[in-house]
């Protein structure tokens, strides 16, 4: 089996380009079906596939009879509405051992914007679960991801790679604290009710703001999140008329288009008499129109803008990184060895089938002799002699071959398989 991966992340592609290839979790299953169908019948079957999509990356993992990177690039480029050459220039293309190393580094938090962050492991597990439920996983990718989870666990328990890591949410609180002297006097609006918003709300709630409000398309889910922090809930449709009430706005939804426009923010600033607003857009694609950043009284940060803040403590963790990379190296070698062994599986199956046929034939012969009343020792002797002859027939024929080179190869094989001492 060949294994390959195609990806873009915060290091290779700008935010707006990444936004074109962002897939919500509930979109992954149908997207996987489309991806696998795009390979057609020329491979003799659809490849295994999984898609990991977060605010910082979109990655496609595949396994099939041969590497089909060009087909994967063309499909992803078409799905995002960009030329294949443009996507290729902003992506990374990996094969076999390179795929394993990358997957293990991603799972361990070594490839994240926040070095050592743990959230990516949960996101990867979600991606694998959805791919499995969609019937897109097979033995090869399942092995790859299960091994990545095991490596990530060892990295977490054996190193301090996650020590002092600063999450996006913690970074947002830190920046808000630099703008507002007392966060206890600010009113915070959270747009969305997913995992990112839940993390952000947890960090802001710890600073006891004057008020917390959650705006979400589904009121029930918004109410559930708001109740955890003693906050209120509001309809997403009311956002334009109530935006001026909030000093801090944190947004992270799965919308494919911005839900907070330039005009709405301008009206809010006017109503606030130009008191400053701190806005954080954690969504990919963007929730807040990028033009908002140019407004004088708005401090807008995207996931990429937070990159410099979350790198605090990076240098102090480099020793742990080296230790983690050693664990990953061992994991990669183990996976490659397993992958190489997979090439022998058909031959092993044929060998087992052949020996089973020999065994069945000799057993049938032995039972007939016993039924005729033959002595049991004589029957056992014949059974063992028959099996031995069948097993050695091919080797003996090669040793008697007329070709000297063939005899030499056969002699070496016989010595290796039959005459070596136990290791």
mmCIF file of C-alpha atoms in Angstrom:
data_model
loop_
_atom_site.group_PDB
_atom_site.id
_atom_site.type_symbol
_atom_site.label_atom_id
_atom_site.label_comp_id
_atom_site.label_asym_id
_atom_site.label_seq_id
_atom_site.Cartn_x
_atom_site.Cartn_y
_atom_site.Cartn_z
ATOM 1 C CA UNK A 1 0.000 0.000 0.000
ATOM 2 C CA UNK A 2 1.128 3.538 -0.773
ATOM 3 C CA UNK A 3 0.411 6.318 1.725
ATOM 4 C CA UNK A 4 0.302 10.008 0.841
ATOM 5 C CA UNK A 5 -0.878 13.303 2.310
ATOM 6 C CA UNK A 6 -1.638 16.803 1.057
ATOM 7 C CA UNK A 7 -1.990 19.751 3.395
ATOM 8 C CA UNK A 8 -1.947 23.495 3.944
ATOM 9 C CA UNK A 9 -1.424 25.139 7.319
ATOM 10 C CA UNK A 10 -0.617 28.394 9.105
ATOM 11 C CA UNK A 11 3.010 28.148 7.964
ATOM 12 C CA UNK A 12 2.340 27.612 4.250
ATOM 13 C CA UNK A 13 -0.875 29.465 3.405
ATOM 14 C CA UNK A 14 -2.469 32.811 4.373
ATOM 15 C CA UNK A 15 -5.703 32.863 6.353
ATOM 16 C CA UNK A 16 -8.009 33.715 3.431
ATOM 17 C CA UNK A 17 -6.634 30.834 1.325
ATOM 18 C CA UNK A 18 -7.011 28.412 4.232
ATOM 19 C CA UNK A 19 -10.600 29.589 4.555
ATOM 20 C CA UNK A 20 -11.384 28.251 1.075
ATOM 21 C CA UNK A 21 -10.538 24.734 2.215
ATOM 22 C CA UNK A 22 -12.126 24.709 5.665
ATOM 23 C CA UNK A 23 -14.610 21.877 6.241
ATOM 24 C CA UNK A 24 -16.975 21.778 9.209
ATOM 25 C CA UNK A 25 -17.061 18.420 11.001
ATOM 26 C CA UNK A 26 -20.532 17.599 9.648
ATOM 27 C CA UNK A 27 -19.262 18.223 6.093
ATOM 28 C CA UNK A 28 -16.397 15.737 6.336
ATOM 29 C CA UNK A 29 -18.320 12.516 5.586
ATOM 30 C CA UNK A 30 -19.940 13.677 2.300
ATOM 31 C CA UNK A 31 -16.676 15.386 1.337
ATOM 32 C CA UNK A 32 -14.789 12.125 1.828
ATOM 33 C CA UNK A 33 -17.246 10.347 -0.488
ATOM 34 C CA UNK A 34 -16.677 13.025 -3.151
ATOM 35 C CA UNK A 35 -12.903 12.802 -2.751
ATOM 36 C CA UNK A 36 -12.805 9.017 -3.047
ATOM 37 C CA UNK A 37 -15.202 9.026 -6.021
ATOM 38 C CA UNK A 38 -12.920 11.499 -7.816
ATOM 39 C CA UNK A 39 -10.274 8.792 -8.244
ATOM 40 C CA UNK A 40 -12.573 6.841 -10.514
ATOM 41 C CA UNK A 41 -12.066 3.157 -11.334
ATOM 42 C CA UNK A 42 -8.574 3.343 -12.773
ATOM 43 C CA UNK A 43 -7.005 2.409 -9.441
ATOM 44 C CA UNK A 44 -9.146 -0.680 -9.204
ATOM 45 C CA UNK A 45 -10.856 0.675 -6.108
ATOM 46 C CA UNK A 46 -11.287 3.841 -4.106
ATOM 47 C CA UNK A 47 -8.409 4.738 -1.745
ATOM 48 C CA UNK A 48 -8.681 5.000 2.014
ATOM 49 C CA UNK A 49 -9.029 8.651 3.055
ATOM 50 C CA UNK A 50 -9.374 10.987 6.040
ATOM 51 C CA UNK A 51 -9.633 14.785 6.261
ATOM 52 C CA UNK A 52 -8.413 16.912 9.170
ATOM 53 C CA UNK A 53 -9.724 20.486 9.060
ATOM 54 C CA UNK A 54 -9.079 23.069 11.807
ATOM 55 C CA UNK A 55 -8.590 26.833 11.940
ATOM 56 C CA UNK A 56 -4.875 26.296 11.305
ATOM 57 C CA UNK A 57 -4.820 23.464 8.757
ATOM 58 C CA UNK A 58 -6.611 21.298 6.232
ATOM 59 C CA UNK A 59 -4.960 17.960 5.535
ATOM 60 C CA UNK A 60 -5.966 14.974 3.394
ATOM 61 C CA UNK A 61 -4.522 11.549 4.209
ATOM 62 C CA UNK A 62 -4.855 8.715 1.688
ATOM 63 C CA UNK A 63 -3.739 5.122 1.220
ATOM 64 C CA UNK A 64 -4.045 3.111 -1.986
ATOM 65 C CA UNK A 65 -2.236 0.918 -4.472
ATOM 66 C CA UNK A 66 -0.057 3.770 -5.704
ATOM 67 C CA UNK A 67 0.620 7.403 -4.855
ATOM 68 C CA UNK A 68 -1.982 9.688 -6.460
ATOM 69 C CA UNK A 69 -0.899 13.121 -5.259
ATOM 70 C CA UNK A 70 -1.758 14.962 -8.492
ATOM 71 C CA UNK A 71 -5.336 13.678 -8.414
ATOM 72 C CA UNK A 72 -5.648 14.743 -4.773
ATOM 73 C CA UNK A 73 -4.341 18.249 -5.528
ATOM 74 C CA UNK A 74 -6.685 18.667 -8.475
ATOM 75 C CA UNK A 75 -9.690 17.599 -6.424
ATOM 76 C CA UNK A 76 -8.906 19.887 -3.469
ATOM 77 C CA UNK A 77 -8.107 22.846 -5.741
ATOM 78 C CA UNK A 78 -11.416 22.381 -7.552
ATOM 79 C CA UNK A 79 -13.327 22.147 -4.259
ATOM 80 C CA UNK A 80 -11.812 25.462 -3.145
ATOM 81 C CA UNK A 81 -12.193 27.184 -6.502
ATOM 82 C CA UNK A 82 -8.480 27.920 -7.018
ATOM 83 C CA UNK A 83 -5.959 26.859 -9.688
ATOM 84 C CA UNK A 84 -4.101 23.652 -8.875
ATOM 85 C CA UNK A 85 -0.732 25.418 -9.276
ATOM 86 C CA UNK A 86 -1.696 28.015 -6.662
ATOM 87 C CA UNK A 87 -2.694 25.329 -4.185
ATOM 88 C CA UNK A 88 0.481 23.378 -4.895
ATOM 89 C CA UNK A 89 2.625 26.449 -4.150
ATOM 90 C CA UNK A 90 1.069 26.788 -0.683
ATOM 91 C CA UNK A 91 0.849 23.107 0.251
ATOM 92 C CA UNK A 92 3.048 20.296 1.496
ATOM 93 C CA UNK A 93 3.067 16.873 -0.180
ATOM 94 C CA UNK A 94 4.149 13.824 1.784
ATOM 95 C CA UNK A 95 4.635 10.104 1.118
ATOM 96 C CA UNK A 96 4.943 6.980 3.277
ATOM 97 C CA UNK A 97 7.442 7.652 6.117
ATOM 98 C CA UNK A 98 6.988 11.402 5.614
ATOM 99 C CA UNK A 99 3.242 11.015 6.172
ATOM 100 C CA UNK A 100 3.796 9.076 9.396
ATOM 101 C CA UNK A 101 6.283 11.618 10.744
ATOM 102 C CA UNK A 102 3.927 14.507 9.962
ATOM 103 C CA UNK A 103 0.864 12.798 11.469
ATOM 104 C CA UNK A 104 2.806 11.944 14.634
ATOM 105 C CA UNK A 105 4.077 15.541 14.953
ATOM 106 C CA UNK A 106 0.583 16.946 14.430
ATOM 107 C CA UNK A 107 -0.944 14.625 17.043
ATOM 108 C CA UNK A 108 1.823 15.504 19.513
ATOM 109 C CA UNK A 109 1.349 19.259 19.102
ATOM 110 C CA UNK A 110 4.765 19.832 17.509
ATOM 111 C CA UNK A 111 3.311 21.222 14.268
ATOM 112 C CA UNK A 112 0.816 23.573 15.928
ATOM 113 C CA UNK A 113 0.850 27.357 16.111
ATOM 114 C CA UNK A 114 0.768 26.825 19.873
ATOM 115 C CA UNK A 115 3.667 24.452 20.464
ATOM 116 C CA UNK A 116 2.492 21.531 22.561
ATOM 117 C CA UNK A 117 -1.215 22.431 22.535
ATOM 118 C CA UNK A 118 -3.480 19.476 23.274
ATOM 119 C CA UNK A 119 -6.617 20.502 21.356
ATOM 120 C CA UNK A 120 -5.293 19.214 18.032
ATOM 121 C CA UNK A 121 -5.233 15.621 19.321
ATOM 122 C CA UNK A 122 -8.971 15.741 20.007
ATOM 123 C CA UNK A 123 -9.581 17.275 16.583
ATOM 124 C CA UNK A 124 -7.551 14.506 14.935
ATOM 125 C CA UNK A 125 -9.505 11.849 16.840
ATOM 126 C CA UNK A 126 -12.757 13.452 15.668
ATOM 127 C CA UNK A 127 -11.509 13.386 12.055
ATOM 128 C CA UNK A 128 -10.603 9.695 12.355
ATOM 129 C CA UNK A 129 -13.954 8.852 13.955
ATOM 130 C CA UNK A 130 -15.886 10.566 11.150
ATOM 131 C CA UNK A 131 -13.754 8.895 8.447
ATOM 132 C CA UNK A 132 -14.319 5.512 10.068
ATOM 133 C CA UNK A 133 -18.082 6.059 10.294
ATOM 134 C CA UNK A 134 -18.087 7.094 6.629
ATOM 135 C CA UNK A 135 -16.424 3.808 5.691
ATOM 136 C CA UNK A 136 -13.365 5.632 4.348
ATOM 137 C CA UNK A 137 -10.769 4.070 6.666
ATOM 138 C CA UNK A 138 -9.006 0.787 6.023
ATOM 139 C CA UNK A 139 -6.244 -1.144 7.755
ATOM 140 C CA UNK A 140 -3.421 1.160 6.634
ATOM 141 C CA UNK A 141 -4.785 4.540 7.719
ATOM 142 C CA UNK A 142 -6.281 3.029 10.851
ATOM 143 C CA UNK A 143 -2.808 1.803 11.815
ATOM 144 C CA UNK A 144 -1.306 5.203 10.997
ATOM 145 C CA UNK A 145 -3.733 7.112 13.220
ATOM 146 C CA UNK A 146 -3.811 4.632 16.107
ATOM 147 C CA UNK A 147 -0.029 4.789 16.186
ATOM 148 C CA UNK A 148 -0.168 8.601 16.071
ATOM 149 C CA UNK A 149 -2.416 8.584 19.159
ATOM 150 C CA UNK A 150 0.007 6.251 20.960
ATOM 151 C CA UNK A 151 3.005 8.425 20.047
ATOM 152 C CA UNK A 152 1.173 11.570 21.186
ATOM 153 C CA UNK A 153 0.383 9.927 24.527
ATOM 154 C CA UNK A 154 4.021 8.959 25.028
ATOM 155 C CA UNK A 155 5.164 12.489 24.133
ATOM 156 C CA UNK A 156 2.697 13.966 26.642
ATOM 157 C CA UNK A 157 3.704 11.637 29.457
ATOM 158 C CA UNK A 158 7.466 11.485 28.808
ATOM 159 C CA UNK A 159 8.246 15.125 27.983
ATOM 160 C CA UNK A 160 7.228 18.605 29.067
ATOM 161 C CA UNK A 161 6.288 19.676 25.555
ATOM 162 C CA UNK A 162 2.963 21.061 26.785
ATOM 163 C CA UNK A 163 4.398 23.010 29.710
ATOM 164 C CA UNK A 164 3.690 26.751 29.700
ATOM 165 C CA UNK A 165 1.819 26.582 26.398
ATOM 166 C CA UNK A 166 -0.499 29.527 25.807
ATOM 167 C CA UNK A 167 -3.769 28.782 24.060
ATOM 168 C CA UNK A 168 -5.469 31.081 21.592
ATOM 169 C CA UNK A 169 -8.083 31.872 24.231
ATOM 170 C CA UNK A 170 -5.515 32.754 26.875
ATOM 171 C CA UNK A 171 -3.715 34.955 24.346
ATOM 172 C CA UNK A 172 -6.975 36.770 23.561
ATOM 173 C CA UNK A 173 -7.564 37.463 27.260
ATOM 174 C CA UNK A 174 -4.012 38.762 27.599
ATOM 175 C CA UNK A 175 -4.479 41.181 24.680
ATOM 176 C CA UNK A 176 -7.869 42.331 25.977
ATOM 177 C CA UNK A 177 -6.231 43.038 29.335
ATOM 178 C CA UNK A 178 -3.744 45.324 27.614
ATOM 179 C CA UNK A 179 -6.572 47.363 26.064
ATOM 180 C CA UNK A 180 -8.947 47.498 29.037
ATOM 181 C CA UNK A 181 -7.525 48.370 32.432
ATOM 182 C CA UNK A 182 -10.098 46.235 34.271
ATOM 183 C CA UNK A 183 -11.708 43.271 32.512
ATOM 184 C CA UNK A 184 -14.215 43.136 35.348
ATOM 185 C CA UNK A 185 -15.894 46.188 33.814
ATOM 186 C CA UNK A 186 -16.263 44.913 30.249
ATOM 187 C CA UNK A 187 -19.178 43.137 28.593
ATOM 188 C CA UNK A 188 -18.229 40.169 26.399
ATOM 189 C CA UNK A 189 -20.133 38.702 23.444
ATOM 190 C CA UNK A 190 -19.354 35.196 22.211
ATOM 191 C CA UNK A 191 -20.641 34.397 18.732
ATOM 192 C CA UNK A 192 -21.029 30.651 18.265
ATOM 193 C CA UNK A 193 -21.161 27.824 20.788
ATOM 194 C CA UNK A 194 -18.531 25.350 19.595
ATOM 195 C CA UNK A 195 -15.343 24.120 21.207
ATOM 196 C CA UNK A 196 -13.298 27.246 20.428
ATOM 197 C CA UNK A 197 -15.940 29.526 21.940
ATOM 198 C CA UNK A 198 -16.263 27.264 24.975
ATOM 199 C CA UNK A 199 -12.500 27.554 25.579
ATOM 200 C CA UNK A 200 -12.576 31.327 25.101
ATOM 201 C CA UNK A 201 -15.554 31.713 27.430
ATOM 202 C CA UNK A 202 -13.795 29.678 30.106
ATOM 203 C CA UNK A 203 -10.746 31.972 30.009
ATOM 204 C CA UNK A 204 -12.723 35.227 29.958
ATOM 205 C CA UNK A 205 -15.119 34.042 32.680
ATOM 206 C CA UNK A 206 -12.123 33.504 34.953
ATOM 207 C CA UNK A 207 -11.577 37.297 34.851
ATOM 208 C CA UNK A 208 -15.189 37.936 36.020
ATOM 209 C CA UNK A 209 -16.352 40.360 33.297
ATOM 210 C CA UNK A 210 -19.378 42.598 33.876
ATOM 211 C CA UNK A 211 -21.481 40.481 31.534
ATOM 212 C CA UNK A 212 -21.306 37.458 29.232
ATOM 213 C CA UNK A 213 -23.692 36.930 26.312
ATOM 214 C CA UNK A 214 -23.726 34.047 23.825
ATOM 215 C CA UNK A 215 -25.199 34.519 20.350
ATOM 216 C CA UNK A 216 -25.842 31.330 18.413
ATOM 217 C CA UNK A 217 -28.081 30.113 15.590
ATOM 218 C CA UNK A 218 -29.408 27.377 17.877
ATOM 219 C CA UNK A 219 -30.733 29.028 21.041
ATOM 220 C CA UNK A 220 -30.803 25.770 22.995
ATOM 221 C CA UNK A 221 -27.085 25.180 22.510
ATOM 222 C CA UNK A 222 -26.340 28.828 23.245
ATOM 223 C CA UNK A 223 -28.361 28.683 26.468
ATOM 224 C CA UNK A 224 -26.492 25.579 27.593
ATOM 225 C CA UNK A 225 -23.123 27.315 27.168
ATOM 226 C CA UNK A 226 -24.263 30.643 28.651
ATOM 227 C CA UNK A 227 -25.683 28.946 31.757
ATOM 228 C CA UNK A 228 -22.274 27.500 32.574
ATOM 229 C CA UNK A 229 -20.856 30.985 33.041
ATOM 230 C CA UNK A 230 -23.896 32.770 34.434
ATOM 231 C CA UNK A 231 -24.418 34.526 31.118
ATOM 232 C CA UNK A 232 -27.306 35.335 28.813
ATOM 233 C CA UNK A 233 -28.218 34.132 25.356
ATOM 234 C CA UNK A 234 -29.416 36.114 22.352
ATOM 235 C CA UNK A 235 -30.510 35.335 18.821
ATOM 236 C CA UNK A 236 -27.866 35.644 16.134
ATOM 237 C CA UNK A 237 -30.321 37.741 14.135
ATOM 238 C CA UNK A 238 -30.215 40.414 16.867
ATOM 239 C CA UNK A 239 -26.456 40.835 16.590
ATOM 240 C CA UNK A 240 -26.430 43.910 14.272
ATOM 241 C CA UNK A 241 -28.727 45.929 16.564
ATOM 242 C CA UNK A 242 -27.018 44.933 19.805
ATOM 243 C CA UNK A 243 -23.357 44.887 18.763
ATOM 244 C CA UNK A 244 -22.738 48.324 20.334
ATOM 245 C CA UNK A 245 -23.412 46.892 23.813
ATOM 246 C CA UNK A 246 -20.209 44.885 23.899
ATOM 247 C CA UNK A 247 -16.615 45.858 24.610
ATOM 248 C CA UNK A 248 -15.224 42.462 23.628
ATOM 249 C CA UNK A 249 -16.497 40.283 20.764
ATOM 250 C CA UNK A 250 -15.133 36.772 20.193
ATOM 251 C CA UNK A 251 -16.477 34.905 17.173
ATOM 252 C CA UNK A 252 -16.008 31.349 15.925
ATOM 253 C CA UNK A 253 -18.757 29.818 13.789
ATOM 254 C CA UNK A 254 -18.856 27.437 10.832
ATOM 255 C CA UNK A 255 -20.354 30.078 8.532
ATOM 256 C CA UNK A 256 -18.888 30.162 5.030
ATOM 257 C CA UNK A 257 -19.457 33.935 4.830
ATOM 258 C CA UNK A 258 -18.697 36.772 7.308
ATOM 259 C CA UNK A 259 -21.529 37.345 9.790
ATOM 260 C CA UNK A 260 -20.210 40.635 11.197
ATOM 261 C CA UNK A 261 -19.843 43.207 8.441
ATOM 262 C CA UNK A 262 -18.071 46.535 8.208
ATOM 263 C CA UNK A 263 -21.328 48.510 8.261
ATOM 264 C CA UNK A 264 -22.574 46.831 11.431
ATOM 265 C CA UNK A 265 -19.330 47.602 13.257
ATOM 266 C CA UNK A 266 -19.338 51.217 12.055
ATOM 267 C CA UNK A 267 -22.883 51.685 13.404
ATOM 268 C CA UNK A 268 -21.872 50.063 16.692
ATOM 269 C CA UNK A 269 -18.890 52.407 17.083
ATOM 270 C CA UNK A 270 -21.098 55.408 16.437
ATOM 271 C CA UNK A 271 -23.553 54.253 19.116
ATOM 272 C CA UNK A 272 -20.650 53.680 21.506
ATOM 273 C CA UNK A 273 -19.397 57.212 20.847
ATOM 274 C CA UNK A 274 -16.206 55.613 19.566
ATOM 275 C CA UNK A 275 -15.316 53.823 22.760
ATOM 276 C CA UNK A 276 -12.874 51.046 21.681
ATOM 277 C CA UNK A 277 -13.967 47.517 20.792
ATOM 278 C CA UNK A 278 -11.756 44.465 21.094
ATOM 279 C CA UNK A 279 -12.666 41.804 18.518
ATOM 280 C CA UNK A 280 -11.260 38.297 18.029
ATOM 281 C CA UNK A 281 -12.083 36.274 14.918
ATOM 282 C CA UNK A 282 -11.177 32.631 15.568
ATOM 283 C CA UNK A 283 -13.090 31.329 12.553
ATOM 284 C CA UNK A 284 -11.752 29.982 9.282
ATOM 285 C CA UNK A 285 -13.236 31.189 6.941
ATOM 286 C CA UNK A 286 -13.513 34.594 8.618
ATOM 287 C CA UNK A 287 -16.574 35.590 10.660
ATOM 288 C CA UNK A 288 -15.652 39.289 10.663
ATOM 289 C CA UNK A 289 -15.009 41.201 7.438
ATOM 290 C CA UNK A 290 -11.261 41.996 7.201
ATOM 291 C CA UNK A 291 -12.005 45.687 6.402
ATOM 292 C CA UNK A 292 -13.104 46.094 10.030
ATOM 293 C CA UNK A 293 -9.460 46.033 11.069
ATOM 294 C CA UNK A 294 -8.896 49.425 9.422
ATOM 295 C CA UNK A 295 -11.403 51.182 11.722
ATOM 296 C CA UNK A 296 -9.677 53.493 14.182
ATOM 297 C CA UNK A 297 -11.440 52.347 17.353
ATOM 298 C CA UNK A 298 -11.453 48.594 16.656
ATOM 299 C CA UNK A 299 -8.729 46.184 17.692
ATOM 300 C CA UNK A 300 -9.332 43.079 15.557
ATOM 301 C CA UNK A 301 -7.226 39.936 15.869
ATOM 302 C CA UNK A 302 -7.419 36.778 13.725
ATOM 303 C CA UNK A 303 -5.911 33.378 14.494
ATOM 304 C CA UNK A 304 -2.804 34.383 12.556
ATOM 305 C CA UNK A 305 -2.491 37.689 14.451
ATOM 306 C CA UNK A 306 -2.342 35.716 17.700
ATOM 307 C CA UNK A 307 0.662 33.713 16.478
ATOM 308 C CA UNK A 308 3.273 36.009 18.032
ATOM 309 C CA UNK A 309 1.549 35.997 21.404
ATOM 310 C CA UNK A 310 1.232 32.232 21.664
ATOM 311 C CA UNK A 311 4.920 31.714 20.941
ATOM 312 C CA UNK A 312 5.795 32.961 24.434
ATOM 313 C CA UNK A 313 7.836 30.291 26.158
ATOM 314 C CA UNK A 314 8.782 28.677 22.848
ATOM 315 C CA UNK A 315 12.528 28.752 23.504
ATOM 316 C CA UNK A 316 12.186 27.144 26.931
ATOM 317 C CA UNK A 317 10.545 24.088 25.373
ATOM 318 C CA UNK A 318 13.154 23.309 22.726
ATOM 319 C CA UNK A 319 14.823 20.636 24.871
ATOM 320 C CA UNK A 320 11.459 18.912 25.227
ATOM 321 C CA UNK A 321 11.000 19.155 21.443
ATOM 322 C CA UNK A 322 14.228 17.231 20.843
ATOM 323 C CA UNK A 323 13.053 14.513 23.235
ATOM 324 C CA UNK A 324 9.660 14.387 21.512
ATOM 325 C CA UNK A 325 11.272 14.109 18.067
ATOM 326 C CA UNK A 326 13.225 11.059 19.256
ATOM 327 C CA UNK A 327 9.974 9.379 20.316
ATOM 328 C CA UNK A 328 8.462 10.256 16.936
ATOM 329 C CA UNK A 329 11.500 8.826 15.087
ATOM 330 C CA UNK A 330 10.992 5.483 16.809
ATOM 331 C CA UNK A 331 7.285 5.562 15.945
ATOM 332 C CA UNK A 332 8.013 6.294 12.274
ATOM 333 C CA UNK A 333 10.474 3.397 12.025
ATOM 334 C CA UNK A 334 7.904 1.059 13.574
ATOM 335 C CA UNK A 335 5.176 2.162 11.136
ATOM 336 C CA UNK A 336 7.449 1.863 8.091
ATOM 337 C CA UNK A 337 8.435 -1.642 9.191
ATOM 338 C CA UNK A 338 4.752 -2.557 9.529
ATOM 339 C CA UNK A 339 4.018 -1.025 6.106
ATOM 340 C CA UNK A 340 6.847 -3.016 4.506
ATOM 341 C CA UNK A 341 5.484 -6.210 6.045
ATOM 342 C CA UNK A 342 2.099 -5.507 4.460
ATOM 343 C CA UNK A 343 3.668 -6.199 1.032
ATOM 344 C CA UNK A 344 4.221 -9.825 2.138
ATOM 345 C CA UNK A 345 0.634 -10.387 3.276
ATOM 346 C CA UNK A 346 -0.659 -11.870 -0.052
ATOM 347 C CA UNK A 347 2.307 -14.263 -0.226
ATOM 348 C CA UNK A 348 1.791 -15.303 3.407
ATOM 349 C CA UNK A 349 -1.895 -15.932 2.696
ATOM 350 C CA UNK A 350 -1.026 -18.087 -0.334
ATOM 351 C CA UNK A 351 1.542 -20.021 1.702
ATOM 352 C CA UNK A 352 -0.961 -20.671 4.490
ATOM 353 C CA UNK A 353 -3.562 -21.800 1.961
ATOM 354 C CA UNK A 354 -1.109 -24.191 0.328
ATOM 355 C CA UNK A 355 0.023 -25.756 3.625
ATOM 356 C CA UNK A 356 -3.604 -26.126 4.711
ATOM 357 C CA UNK A 357 -4.334 -28.030 1.486
ATOM 358 C CA UNK A 358 -1.335 -30.330 2.085
ATOM 359 C CA UNK A 359 -2.372 -30.926 5.668
ATOM 360 C CA UNK A 360 -5.990 -31.665 4.681
ATOM 361 C CA UNK A 361 -4.856 -34.105 1.977
ATOM 362 C CA UNK A 362 -2.564 -36.031 4.345
ATOM 363 C CA UNK A 363 -5.187 -36.124 7.096
ATOM 364 C CA UNK A 364 -7.775 -37.531 4.668
ATOM 365 C CA UNK A 365 -5.273 -40.193 3.580
ATOM 366 C CA UNK A 366 -4.466 -41.047 7.201
ATOM 367 C CA UNK A 367 -8.146 -41.396 8.130
ATOM 368 C CA UNK A 368 -8.716 -43.789 5.221
ATOM 369 C CA UNK A 369 -5.789 -45.957 6.379
ATOM 370 C CA UNK A 370 -7.084 -45.965 9.933
ATOM 371 C CA UNK A 371 -10.557 -46.918 8.680
ATOM 372 C CA UNK A 372 -8.993 -49.939 6.925
ATOM 373 C CA UNK A 373 -7.486 -51.020 10.216
ATOM 374 C CA UNK A 374 -3.852 -49.992 9.552
ATOM 375 C CA UNK A 375 -1.540 -49.770 12.581
ATOM 376 C CA UNK A 376 -1.624 -46.292 14.097
ATOM 377 C CA UNK A 377 2.180 -45.937 14.214
ATOM 378 C CA UNK A 378 2.374 -46.876 10.527
ATOM 379 C CA UNK A 379 -0.286 -44.286 9.700
ATOM 380 C CA UNK A 380 1.490 -41.554 11.694
ATOM 381 C CA UNK A 381 4.774 -42.397 9.987
ATOM 382 C CA UNK A 382 3.115 -42.106 6.570
ATOM 383 C CA UNK A 383 1.405 -38.837 7.576
ATOM 384 C CA UNK A 384 4.642 -37.184 8.695
ATOM 385 C CA UNK A 385 6.561 -38.499 5.650
ATOM 386 C CA UNK A 386 3.866 -37.246 3.269
ATOM 387 C CA UNK A 387 3.826 -33.753 4.791
ATOM 388 C CA UNK A 388 7.629 -33.543 4.745
ATOM 389 C CA UNK A 389 7.828 -34.583 1.103
ATOM 390 C CA UNK A 390 5.209 -32.059 0.068
ATOM 391 C CA UNK A 391 6.955 -29.235 1.960
ATOM 392 C CA UNK A 392 10.425 -30.062 0.596
ATOM 393 C CA UNK A 393 9.423 -30.950 -2.970
ATOM 394 C CA UNK A 394 9.965 -27.411 -4.364
ATOM 395 C CA UNK A 395 13.312 -26.962 -2.629
ATOM 396 C CA UNK A 396 14.583 -30.377 -3.795
ATOM 397 C CA UNK A 397 13.543 -29.650 -7.363
ATOM 398 C CA UNK A 398 15.489 -26.374 -7.335
ATOM 399 C CA UNK A 399 18.591 -28.043 -5.849
ATOM 400 C CA UNK A 400 18.535 -30.549 -8.730
ATOM 401 C CA UNK A 401 18.068 -27.865 -11.396
ATOM 402 C CA UNK A 402 20.510 -27.890 -14.294
ATOM 403 C CA UNK A 403 21.304 -24.167 -14.018
ATOM 404 C CA UNK A 404 24.271 -23.603 -11.667
ATOM 405 C CA UNK A 405 23.093 -20.105 -10.732
ATOM 406 C CA UNK A 406 19.628 -21.436 -9.834
ATOM 407 C CA UNK A 407 21.196 -24.196 -7.705
ATOM 408 C CA UNK A 408 23.350 -21.639 -5.898
ATOM 409 C CA UNK A 409 20.310 -19.434 -5.094
ATOM 410 C CA UNK A 410 18.351 -22.499 -3.964
ATOM 411 C CA UNK A 411 21.207 -23.662 -1.730
ATOM 412 C CA UNK A 412 21.370 -20.276 -0.016
ATOM 413 C CA UNK A 413 17.586 -20.246 0.510
ATOM 414 C CA UNK A 414 17.570 -23.806 1.901
ATOM 415 C CA UNK A 415 20.376 -22.995 4.329
ATOM 416 C CA UNK A 416 18.555 -19.820 5.416
ATOM 417 C CA UNK A 417 15.094 -21.347 5.910
ATOM 418 C CA UNK A 418 15.826 -24.943 6.943
ATOM 419 C CA UNK A 419 19.384 -25.277 8.296
ATOM 420 C CA UNK A 420 19.903 -22.105 10.334
ATOM 421 C CA UNK A 421 20.219 -22.292 14.099
ATOM 422 C CA UNK A 422 17.430 -20.843 16.260
ATOM 423 C CA UNK A 423 17.912 -17.112 16.718
#
